[in-house]
Short mmCIF file of C-alpha atoms and ligand atoms in Angstrom, two decimals:
data_model
loop_
_atom_site.label_atom_id
_atom_site.label_comp_id
_atom_site.label_asym_id
_atom_site.label_seq_id
_atom_site.Cartn_x
_atom_site.Cartn_y
_atom_site.Cartn_z
CA MET A 1 0.42 18.91 -18.50
CA LEU A 2 -1.43 16.85 -15.93
CA ALA A 3 0.67 13.94 -14.65
CA LYS A 4 -1.03 10.57 -15.00
CA PRO A 5 -0.45 7.11 -13.50
CA THR A 6 1.10 4.26 -15.46
CA PRO A 7 -1.22 1.24 -15.82
CA GLN A 8 0.79 -0.48 -13.06
CA GLN A 9 0.46 2.48 -10.70
CA LEU A 10 -3.26 2.66 -11.42
CA GLU A 11 -3.81 -1.03 -10.74
CA TRP A 12 -1.78 -0.81 -7.54
CA GLN A 13 -3.69 2.21 -6.28
CA GLU A 14 -7.07 0.70 -7.06
CA SER A 15 -6.05 -2.45 -5.17
CA GLU A 16 -5.79 -0.33 -2.00
CA LEU A 17 -4.44 -3.05 0.34
CA THR A 18 -0.96 -4.57 0.38
CA MET A 19 0.32 -6.93 3.06
CA PHE A 20 3.87 -6.66 4.36
CA LEU A 21 5.60 -9.77 5.74
CA HIS A 22 8.59 -9.26 8.01
CA PHE A 23 10.19 -12.64 8.53
CA GLY A 24 13.77 -13.79 9.04
CA VAL A 25 16.37 -14.41 11.72
CA ASN A 26 14.80 -11.71 13.90
CA THR A 27 11.73 -13.91 14.17
CA PHE A 28 13.92 -16.35 16.11
CA THR A 29 16.05 -13.92 18.11
CA ASP A 30 13.21 -11.72 19.34
CA ARG A 31 14.87 -8.66 17.84
CA GLU A 32 13.78 -5.96 15.41
CA TRP A 33 17.18 -5.38 13.83
CA GLY A 34 19.70 -8.18 13.56
CA ASP A 35 23.39 -7.28 13.47
CA GLY A 36 24.42 -9.83 10.86
CA THR A 37 26.22 -12.18 13.26
CA GLU A 38 23.21 -14.49 13.65
CA ASP A 39 23.85 -18.16 13.05
CA PRO A 40 21.72 -19.38 10.11
CA MET A 41 21.10 -22.50 12.23
CA ILE A 42 18.56 -20.55 14.27
CA PHE A 43 16.22 -20.22 11.29
CA ASN A 44 13.87 -23.18 11.64
CA PRO A 45 10.15 -22.54 11.06
CA THR A 46 8.76 -26.02 11.68
CA GLU A 47 5.30 -25.50 10.17
CA LEU A 48 5.93 -22.87 7.51
CA ASP A 49 2.88 -22.62 5.30
CA THR A 50 2.82 -19.85 2.71
CA ASP A 51 -0.65 -21.01 1.57
CA GLN A 52 -1.95 -19.95 4.97
CA TRP A 53 -0.39 -16.49 4.58
CA VAL A 54 -1.91 -15.97 1.16
CA GLU A 55 -5.34 -17.34 2.12
CA VAL A 56 -5.56 -15.08 5.15
CA ALA A 57 -4.43 -12.08 3.12
CA LYS A 58 -6.81 -12.85 0.28
CA ASP A 59 -9.78 -13.35 2.59
CA ALA A 60 -9.02 -10.00 4.19
CA GLY A 61 -9.05 -8.28 0.79
CA PHE A 62 -5.33 -7.80 0.19
CA LYS A 63 -4.15 -7.85 -3.42
CA TYR A 64 -0.34 -7.66 -3.06
CA MET A 65 2.10 -9.20 -0.58
CA ILE A 66 5.65 -7.98 0.01
CA ILE A 67 8.17 -10.21 1.80
CA THR A 68 11.49 -9.28 3.40
CA ALA A 69 13.67 -11.41 1.13
CA LYS A 70 16.57 -9.84 3.06
CA HIS A 71 16.39 -7.48 6.04
CA HIS A 72 19.21 -5.37 7.47
CA ASP A 73 20.88 -8.46 9.02
CA GLY A 74 21.71 -9.71 5.52
CA PHE A 75 20.12 -13.14 6.02
CA CYS A 76 18.37 -14.22 2.81
CA LEU A 77 15.07 -16.11 2.78
CA PHE A 78 16.14 -17.44 -0.62
CA PRO A 79 19.28 -19.49 -1.36
CA SER A 80 21.29 -16.69 -2.96
CA LYS A 81 24.43 -18.00 -4.59
CA TYR A 82 26.30 -14.84 -3.57
CA THR A 83 26.27 -15.45 0.18
CA GLU A 84 26.34 -18.25 2.73
CA HIS A 85 24.11 -16.21 5.01
CA SER A 86 20.79 -17.68 3.97
CA VAL A 87 18.22 -20.44 4.29
CA LYS A 88 20.63 -22.82 2.59
CA ASN A 89 22.67 -23.06 5.80
CA SER A 90 19.67 -23.43 8.05
CA PRO A 91 18.10 -26.66 9.33
CA TRP A 92 14.80 -25.71 7.66
CA LYS A 93 14.14 -28.33 4.96
CA ASP A 94 17.76 -29.43 5.41
CA GLY A 95 18.92 -26.26 3.76
CA LYS A 96 16.94 -27.02 0.60
CA GLY A 97 14.12 -24.59 1.30
CA ASP A 98 13.32 -21.27 -0.35
CA VAL A 99 10.72 -19.08 1.36
CA VAL A 100 10.47 -16.69 -1.57
CA LYS A 101 9.77 -19.56 -3.96
CA GLU A 102 7.10 -21.08 -1.72
CA LEU A 103 5.41 -17.72 -1.33
CA ALA A 104 5.62 -17.05 -5.07
CA GLN A 105 3.90 -20.38 -5.76
CA SER A 106 1.17 -19.74 -3.20
CA CYS A 107 0.61 -16.25 -4.64
CA ARG A 108 0.39 -17.60 -8.18
CA LYS A 109 -2.27 -20.14 -7.15
CA ARG A 110 -4.49 -17.44 -5.69
CA ASP A 111 -3.96 -14.54 -8.02
CA MET A 112 -2.05 -12.56 -5.41
CA LYS A 113 0.65 -10.17 -6.58
CA LEU A 114 4.10 -10.57 -5.07
CA GLY A 115 6.55 -7.89 -4.06
CA ILE A 116 10.00 -8.09 -2.50
CA TYR A 117 11.79 -6.08 0.15
CA LEU A 118 15.53 -6.31 -0.33
CA SER A 119 17.34 -4.24 2.26
CA PRO A 120 20.23 -2.25 0.81
CA TRP A 121 21.67 -1.93 4.32
CA ASP A 122 23.40 -5.25 4.95
CA ARG A 123 25.13 -5.78 8.29
CA HIS A 124 26.54 -9.17 7.34
CA GLU A 125 28.00 -8.78 3.88
CA LYS A 126 31.76 -8.10 3.97
CA THR A 127 31.79 -5.93 0.85
CA TYR A 128 29.30 -3.51 2.43
CA GLY A 129 31.06 -0.12 2.61
CA ASP A 130 33.25 -0.96 -0.38
CA SER A 131 30.72 0.82 -2.53
CA PRO A 132 31.31 -0.54 -6.06
CA ALA A 133 31.74 -4.13 -4.84
CA TYR A 134 28.64 -4.05 -2.70
CA ASN A 135 26.56 -2.38 -5.41
CA GLN A 136 27.45 -5.30 -7.64
CA TYR A 137 26.52 -7.77 -4.87
CA PHE A 138 23.19 -6.02 -4.43
CA ARG A 139 22.45 -6.02 -8.16
CA ASN A 140 23.31 -9.72 -8.27
CA GLN A 141 20.76 -10.48 -5.58
CA LEU A 142 18.16 -8.30 -7.27
CA THR A 143 18.82 -10.23 -10.46
CA GLU A 144 18.25 -13.53 -8.68
CA LEU A 145 14.98 -12.34 -7.20
CA LEU A 146 13.74 -10.83 -10.45
CA THR A 147 14.67 -13.85 -12.54
CA ASN A 148 13.78 -16.94 -10.54
CA TYR A 149 10.35 -16.27 -9.10
CA GLY A 150 8.02 -15.27 -11.92
CA GLU A 151 6.32 -11.91 -11.93
CA ILE A 152 7.40 -9.47 -9.22
CA SER A 153 5.02 -6.53 -8.94
CA GLU A 154 6.72 -4.28 -6.40
CA VAL A 155 10.29 -3.82 -5.18
CA TRP A 156 10.48 -2.04 -1.83
CA PHE A 157 13.69 -0.21 -0.93
CA ASP A 158 14.29 1.08 2.53
CA GLY A 159 16.80 3.89 2.79
CA ALA A 160 18.77 2.76 5.87
CA CYS A 161 22.50 3.10 5.30
CA GLY A 162 25.53 2.46 7.45
CA GLU A 163 29.24 1.86 7.49
CA GLY A 164 30.82 -1.36 6.39
CA PRO A 165 33.60 -3.33 8.13
CA ASN A 166 36.11 -1.03 6.36
CA GLY A 167 34.70 1.92 8.32
CA LYS A 168 33.33 3.53 5.17
CA ARG A 169 29.80 4.53 4.48
CA GLN A 170 28.21 2.61 1.63
CA GLU A 171 27.08 4.72 -1.32
CA TYR A 172 24.11 3.08 -2.98
CA ASP A 173 23.97 3.30 -6.75
CA TRP A 174 20.21 3.65 -6.96
CA GLN A 175 20.01 4.33 -10.67
CA SER A 176 21.83 1.10 -11.43
CA TYR A 177 19.44 -0.82 -9.15
CA TYR A 178 16.47 0.70 -10.95
CA GLN A 179 17.99 -0.27 -14.28
CA VAL A 180 18.21 -3.95 -13.25
CA ILE A 181 14.53 -3.85 -12.31
CA ARG A 182 13.43 -2.06 -15.49
CA ASP A 183 15.39 -4.55 -17.58
CA LEU A 184 14.18 -7.71 -15.86
CA GLN A 185 10.68 -6.81 -14.67
CA PRO A 186 9.57 -3.69 -16.50
CA ASP A 187 6.12 -3.79 -14.89
CA ALA A 188 7.42 -3.85 -11.30
CA LEU A 189 6.80 -0.74 -9.23
CA ILE A 190 9.79 0.58 -7.27
CA ALA A 191 8.71 1.90 -3.89
CA ILE A 192 10.01 4.26 -1.21
CA CYS A 193 13.65 4.75 -2.28
CA GLY A 194 12.31 4.40 -5.79
CA PRO A 195 10.64 6.43 -8.51
CA ASP A 196 7.13 4.92 -8.63
CA ILE A 197 5.68 4.86 -5.10
CA ARG A 198 6.33 7.43 -2.39
CA TRP A 199 6.71 6.80 1.36
CA VAL A 200 4.00 8.71 3.19
CA GLY A 201 6.52 9.87 5.80
CA ASN A 202 5.51 7.99 8.96
CA GLU A 203 5.11 4.38 10.09
CA ASP A 204 1.66 4.87 11.61
CA GLY A 205 -0.30 4.12 8.43
CA ILE A 206 -1.62 7.67 8.19
CA ALA A 207 -1.73 9.88 5.13
CA ARG A 208 -2.20 13.66 5.13
CA GLU A 209 -5.64 15.21 4.81
CA THR A 210 -4.27 16.74 1.63
CA GLU A 211 -2.54 13.96 -0.30
CA TRP A 212 -1.52 14.63 -3.90
CA SER A 213 -0.45 11.75 -6.11
CA VAL A 214 1.00 14.42 -8.37
CA GLN A 215 4.38 15.61 -7.09
CA GLU A 216 7.47 17.45 -8.29
CA ALA A 217 10.03 15.07 -9.77
CA SER A 218 12.90 14.55 -7.34
CA PRO A 219 16.43 14.90 -8.77
CA GLU A 220 17.55 11.82 -6.84
CA ARG A 221 14.70 9.50 -7.86
CA HIS A 222 13.71 10.96 -11.22
CA PRO A 223 16.90 12.51 -12.64
CA ASP A 224 15.59 12.37 -16.21
CA THR A 225 12.28 14.09 -15.53
CA LYS A 226 11.47 17.71 -14.86
CA GLY A 227 8.23 19.08 -13.48
CA LYS A 228 5.28 17.08 -12.27
CA ILE A 229 5.10 13.31 -12.04
CA TRP A 230 2.61 10.73 -10.75
CA TYR A 231 4.09 9.61 -7.40
CA PRO A 232 1.38 8.22 -5.11
CA ALA A 233 1.76 7.59 -1.38
CA GLU A 234 1.98 4.27 0.45
CA CYS A 235 1.23 4.11 4.19
CA ASP A 236 3.16 1.37 6.01
CA VAL A 237 2.29 0.25 9.51
CA SER A 238 2.48 -2.98 11.48
CA ILE A 239 -0.52 -4.77 12.93
CA ARG A 240 1.67 -5.16 16.04
CA PRO A 241 4.08 -2.83 17.84
CA GLY A 242 7.07 -4.41 16.03
CA TRP A 243 7.70 -5.29 12.40
CA PHE A 244 8.86 -8.80 13.30
CA TRP A 245 6.95 -11.37 15.31
CA HIS A 246 7.60 -11.52 19.06
CA ALA A 247 5.75 -13.93 21.36
CA SER A 248 5.31 -11.09 23.85
CA GLN A 249 3.34 -9.13 21.23
CA ASP A 250 0.73 -11.82 20.57
CA SER A 251 -1.40 -9.89 23.03
CA LYS A 252 -0.59 -6.52 21.48
CA VAL A 253 -2.22 -6.80 18.07
CA LYS A 254 -3.78 -3.45 17.27
CA PRO A 255 -7.42 -3.16 18.35
CA LEU A 256 -10.02 -3.33 15.60
CA GLU A 257 -11.02 0.34 16.06
CA HIS A 258 -7.42 1.36 15.51
CA LEU A 259 -7.07 -0.70 12.34
CA ILE A 260 -10.31 0.66 10.94
CA ASP A 261 -9.17 4.19 11.77
CA ILE A 262 -5.95 3.47 9.87
CA TYR A 263 -8.00 2.33 6.88
CA TYR A 264 -9.93 5.61 6.78
CA LYS A 265 -6.74 7.63 7.18
CA SER A 266 -4.81 5.77 4.47
CA VAL A 267 -7.09 4.25 1.83
CA GLY A 268 -9.65 6.95 2.66
CA ARG A 269 -7.03 9.63 1.98
CA ASN A 270 -5.87 8.65 -1.46
CA SER A 271 -3.14 6.20 -0.38
CA VAL A 272 -2.42 2.50 -0.36
CA LEU A 273 -2.29 0.79 3.02
CA LEU A 274 0.74 -1.49 3.45
CA LEU A 275 -0.15 -3.46 6.57
CA ASN A 276 2.55 -5.63 8.10
CA VAL A 277 1.51 -9.05 9.43
CA PRO A 278 4.60 -10.95 10.60
CA PRO A 279 4.67 -14.77 10.49
CA ASN A 280 5.70 -16.37 13.78
CA ASP A 281 8.58 -18.73 14.56
CA LYS A 282 6.55 -21.70 13.34
CA GLY A 283 6.20 -19.95 9.98
CA LEU A 284 2.50 -19.22 10.41
CA PHE A 285 0.39 -16.16 11.04
CA ALA A 286 -0.50 -16.18 14.73
CA ASP A 287 -4.14 -16.58 15.77
CA PRO A 288 -4.66 -13.06 17.14
CA ASP A 289 -3.56 -11.52 13.84
CA VAL A 290 -5.74 -13.89 11.80
CA GLN A 291 -8.70 -13.12 14.02
CA ARG A 292 -8.16 -9.36 13.75
CA LEU A 293 -7.90 -9.49 9.98
CA LYS A 294 -11.23 -11.36 9.83
CA GLU A 295 -12.86 -8.69 11.96
CA PHE A 296 -11.27 -5.96 9.84
CA ARG A 297 -12.73 -7.48 6.66
CA SER A 298 -16.10 -8.02 8.25
CA VAL A 299 -16.43 -4.37 9.34
CA LEU A 300 -15.38 -3.10 5.92
CA ASP A 301 -17.88 -5.43 4.22
CA GLN A 302 -20.66 -4.41 6.56
CA THR A 303 -19.86 -0.79 5.83
CA PHE A 304 -19.30 -0.77 2.11
CA ASP A 305 -21.51 -3.55 0.77
CA VAL A 306 -24.51 -1.22 0.41
CA ASN A 307 -24.14 2.16 -1.23
CA PHE A 308 -27.37 4.05 -0.59
CA ALA A 309 -26.64 6.26 -3.59
CA GLU A 310 -26.36 3.32 -6.00
CA GLY A 311 -28.91 3.57 -8.80
CA LYS A 312 -30.18 6.91 -7.52
CA ALA A 313 -30.74 9.88 -9.77
CA VAL A 314 -27.85 12.27 -10.19
CA GLN A 315 -27.75 15.75 -11.58
CA ALA A 316 -24.40 17.23 -12.44
CA SER A 317 -24.39 21.03 -12.65
CA SER A 318 -22.99 20.99 -16.15
CA ALA A 319 -21.77 18.27 -18.37
CA HIS A 320 -19.26 18.24 -21.16
CA PRO A 321 -21.15 17.78 -24.44
CA GLU A 322 -18.92 14.91 -25.53
CA HIS A 323 -19.13 13.11 -22.18
CA PRO A 324 -22.75 13.42 -21.10
CA ALA A 325 -23.01 12.78 -17.39
CA SER A 326 -24.70 9.55 -16.48
CA ASN A 327 -27.97 10.30 -14.70
CA SER A 328 -27.61 7.75 -11.95
CA VAL A 329 -24.88 6.40 -9.68
CA ASP A 330 -23.63 3.25 -11.35
CA GLY A 331 -20.75 0.96 -10.59
CA ASN A 332 -19.14 1.60 -13.95
CA GLY A 333 -15.59 2.68 -13.13
CA ASN A 334 -14.94 3.81 -16.69
CA THR A 335 -17.39 6.69 -16.69
CA PHE A 336 -17.32 9.95 -14.81
CA TRP A 337 -19.14 13.19 -14.35
CA MET A 338 -17.42 16.24 -15.74
CA THR A 339 -18.70 19.30 -13.99
CA ALA A 340 -17.32 21.68 -16.57
CA GLN A 341 -17.42 25.26 -15.46
CA ASN A 342 -15.08 28.22 -15.41
CA PRO A 343 -13.25 28.38 -13.04
CA PRO A 344 -13.37 24.57 -12.75
CA GLY A 345 -15.85 23.31 -10.18
CA GLY A 346 -19.46 22.26 -9.98
CA THR A 347 -22.08 20.32 -8.15
CA ILE A 348 -23.36 16.77 -8.16
CA GLU A 349 -26.73 16.31 -6.57
CA ILE A 350 -28.10 12.91 -5.60
CA ASP A 351 -31.80 12.41 -5.05
CA LEU A 352 -32.16 9.44 -2.70
CA GLY A 353 -35.93 9.32 -3.22
CA GLU A 354 -36.60 8.68 0.46
CA PRO A 355 -34.95 9.51 3.80
CA VAL A 356 -31.77 7.50 4.30
CA ILE A 357 -29.51 7.23 7.36
CA PHE A 358 -25.76 7.16 6.71
CA ASN A 359 -22.47 8.15 8.32
CA ILE A 360 -19.84 7.77 5.60
CA ALA A 361 -19.41 9.58 2.29
CA MET A 362 -17.11 8.37 -0.45
CA VAL A 363 -15.93 10.20 -3.53
CA LYS A 364 -13.49 9.09 -6.20
CA GLU A 365 -11.83 10.97 -9.01
CA TYR A 366 -11.16 9.45 -12.41
CA ILE A 367 -7.42 9.37 -11.73
CA SER A 368 -6.50 7.80 -15.09
CA LEU A 369 -6.72 11.45 -16.18
CA SER A 370 -4.78 12.77 -13.18
CA GLN A 371 -5.77 14.18 -9.82
CA ARG A 372 -7.48 17.55 -9.98
CA VAL A 373 -9.75 18.49 -7.10
CA GLU A 374 -8.33 20.90 -4.53
CA SER A 375 -11.38 21.48 -2.36
CA TYR A 376 -14.86 20.02 -1.95
CA SER A 377 -17.78 19.82 0.47
CA TRP A 378 -20.75 17.54 1.12
CA GLU A 379 -24.14 18.98 1.99
CA ILE A 380 -27.46 17.45 2.97
CA TRP A 381 -30.96 18.75 2.41
CA LYS A 382 -32.58 19.48 5.76
CA ASP A 383 -35.85 21.39 6.38
CA GLY A 384 -35.66 23.20 3.06
CA ASN A 385 -31.98 24.18 3.29
CA TRP A 386 -28.60 22.79 2.30
CA ILE A 387 -26.57 22.11 5.45
CA LYS A 388 -22.81 21.41 5.36
CA LEU A 389 -21.92 17.86 6.36
CA ALA A 390 -18.21 17.58 5.62
CA GLU A 391 -15.49 19.34 3.71
CA GLY A 392 -12.08 18.46 2.48
CA THR A 393 -9.25 19.25 0.12
CA THR A 394 -7.86 16.52 -2.16
CA ILE A 395 -9.85 13.50 -3.35
CA GLY A 396 -7.72 11.39 -5.72
CA HIS A 397 -8.43 7.67 -5.99
CA LYS A 398 -10.70 7.65 -2.94
CA LYS A 399 -11.69 10.07 -0.21
CA LEU A 400 -13.75 8.92 2.77
CA ASP A 401 -15.45 11.25 5.24
CA ARG A 402 -16.94 10.03 8.51
CA PHE A 403 -19.59 11.77 10.61
CA THR A 404 -22.33 10.92 13.07
CA ASP A 405 -25.52 9.44 11.58
CA VAL A 406 -27.51 11.83 9.43
CA THR A 407 -30.90 11.36 7.78
CA THR A 408 -31.81 13.04 4.51
CA ASN A 409 -33.37 12.42 1.11
CA LYS A 410 -30.99 14.64 -0.89
CA VAL A 411 -27.21 15.02 -0.87
CA ARG A 412 -24.94 17.36 -2.76
CA LEU A 413 -21.23 17.19 -3.51
CA ASN A 414 -19.70 20.58 -4.28
CA ILE A 415 -16.39 20.75 -6.08
CA ILE A 416 -15.20 24.13 -4.91
CA LYS A 417 -11.75 24.33 -6.42
CA SER A 418 -10.00 22.20 -8.99
CA LEU A 419 -6.82 22.42 -11.06
CA ALA A 420 -8.80 21.49 -14.16
CA THR A 421 -12.28 20.20 -14.98
CA PRO A 422 -13.09 17.81 -12.12
CA LEU A 423 -13.77 14.25 -13.23
CA ILE A 424 -15.81 12.47 -10.57
CA ARG A 425 -15.87 8.74 -11.03
CA TYR A 426 -17.95 7.57 -8.10
CA VAL A 427 -19.89 8.74 -5.09
CA GLY A 428 -21.12 6.59 -2.22
CA LEU A 429 -23.10 6.95 0.99
CA TYR A 430 -22.74 4.23 3.60
CA LYS A 431 -23.61 3.28 7.13
CA ALA A 432 -20.69 1.96 9.19
CA PRO A 433 -21.63 -0.31 12.08
CA LEU A 434 -20.70 0.60 15.63
CA ILE A 435 -17.57 -1.26 16.69
C1 FUL B 501 12.39 0.41 8.38
C2 FUL B 501 13.26 -0.74 8.84
O1 FUL B 501 14.38 -0.29 9.56
C3 FUL B 501 12.34 -1.56 9.70
O2 FUL B 501 12.99 -2.62 10.30
C4 FUL B 501 11.20 -2.04 8.82
O3 FUL B 501 11.69 -2.94 7.84
C5 FUL B 501 10.50 -0.86 8.16
C6 FUL B 501 9.42 -1.23 7.20
O4 FUL B 501 11.44 -0.08 7.46
O5 FUL B 501 13.07 1.47 7.91
#
């Protein structure tokens, strides 16, 4: 059986870009981890504007936004009725404000999906360490977030765990947390310490060269499943050195080249990029981040707006009789070439009709029917011979290869090894600008 994505996993993966928002008391204390003793009075973003966050994210091509409703310090950006450690005891909007609500409204207006980060590790809450009591507290807060803010598309659980004031280590009851989410928001994806989206394993925004969305079920996350499951990777990284905003890091926003490199190594390696952009102490995205995101979008548009293979003739080595291969590269995401052959593999040849210069190749599998390809190569036609241009292992939702400019009138994609008949959904040849 080939594991397949749920409709929600598919939509998430095809969206490619999610923005992370780290915001809270740390924004005002210049720290990365608060210890829970912060005075809520320090939380006072005088110009908070969630419309700005969503507009910037939307313009940059992001489709989901995840906010730290509560970080490890326990301070809640929403007026939880289960704690006093929240916006309700801050001077912001005289304690009547709710950052999660404002963001939810801004997202709704602009067709942006909303996700929440609720830190299980809570350095303020007194019941932390008294495992059953804290698990109930945590479920109560999850219930608030999943009930009061409309559709929540992703719930992001970090695994950090510590001891409570009683000196005991908290034992998280993950399965009961998942149950609350499945009951209240059955379409929400549960990420990282969750069964639907897998942490890529680093905080640099970089996936592996070989990145399978199909994985073995883990006893901890998927106790009721045996064998293979669809469990795609998410690559989290911050646009700055820290997750939270620090004035001293306004000059340390990642250079454009670095961000673009991250894009190729995350989205271009079958993963979703979760890029953190932290609002500042005014409650706004800072200018350097906004500027960088504009540049990021502009380079991606310049690169991917023109596919030189679009509309060009394609020959697939063999086609399944019931799914005749389309004979040109079209933008129809619901069709695919099946290069049926035994053992599974095959060739897709694109006749460009005239010499074309490009430096990027894109290939996508039809992942609705699982991820199959284990090895592939790209070749170009040069002086009467096929010359190897690039090679790789997995493809999945999207695989991008970069190389120095080449000129040719014919290109060939070879599927060398595949777990089952390879289903190729899209191919693209592009020219990235010099940065
Ligand atoms: C980590 C946390 O400890 C960091 O503060 C940050 O939230 C990051 C995304 O996850 O584990």
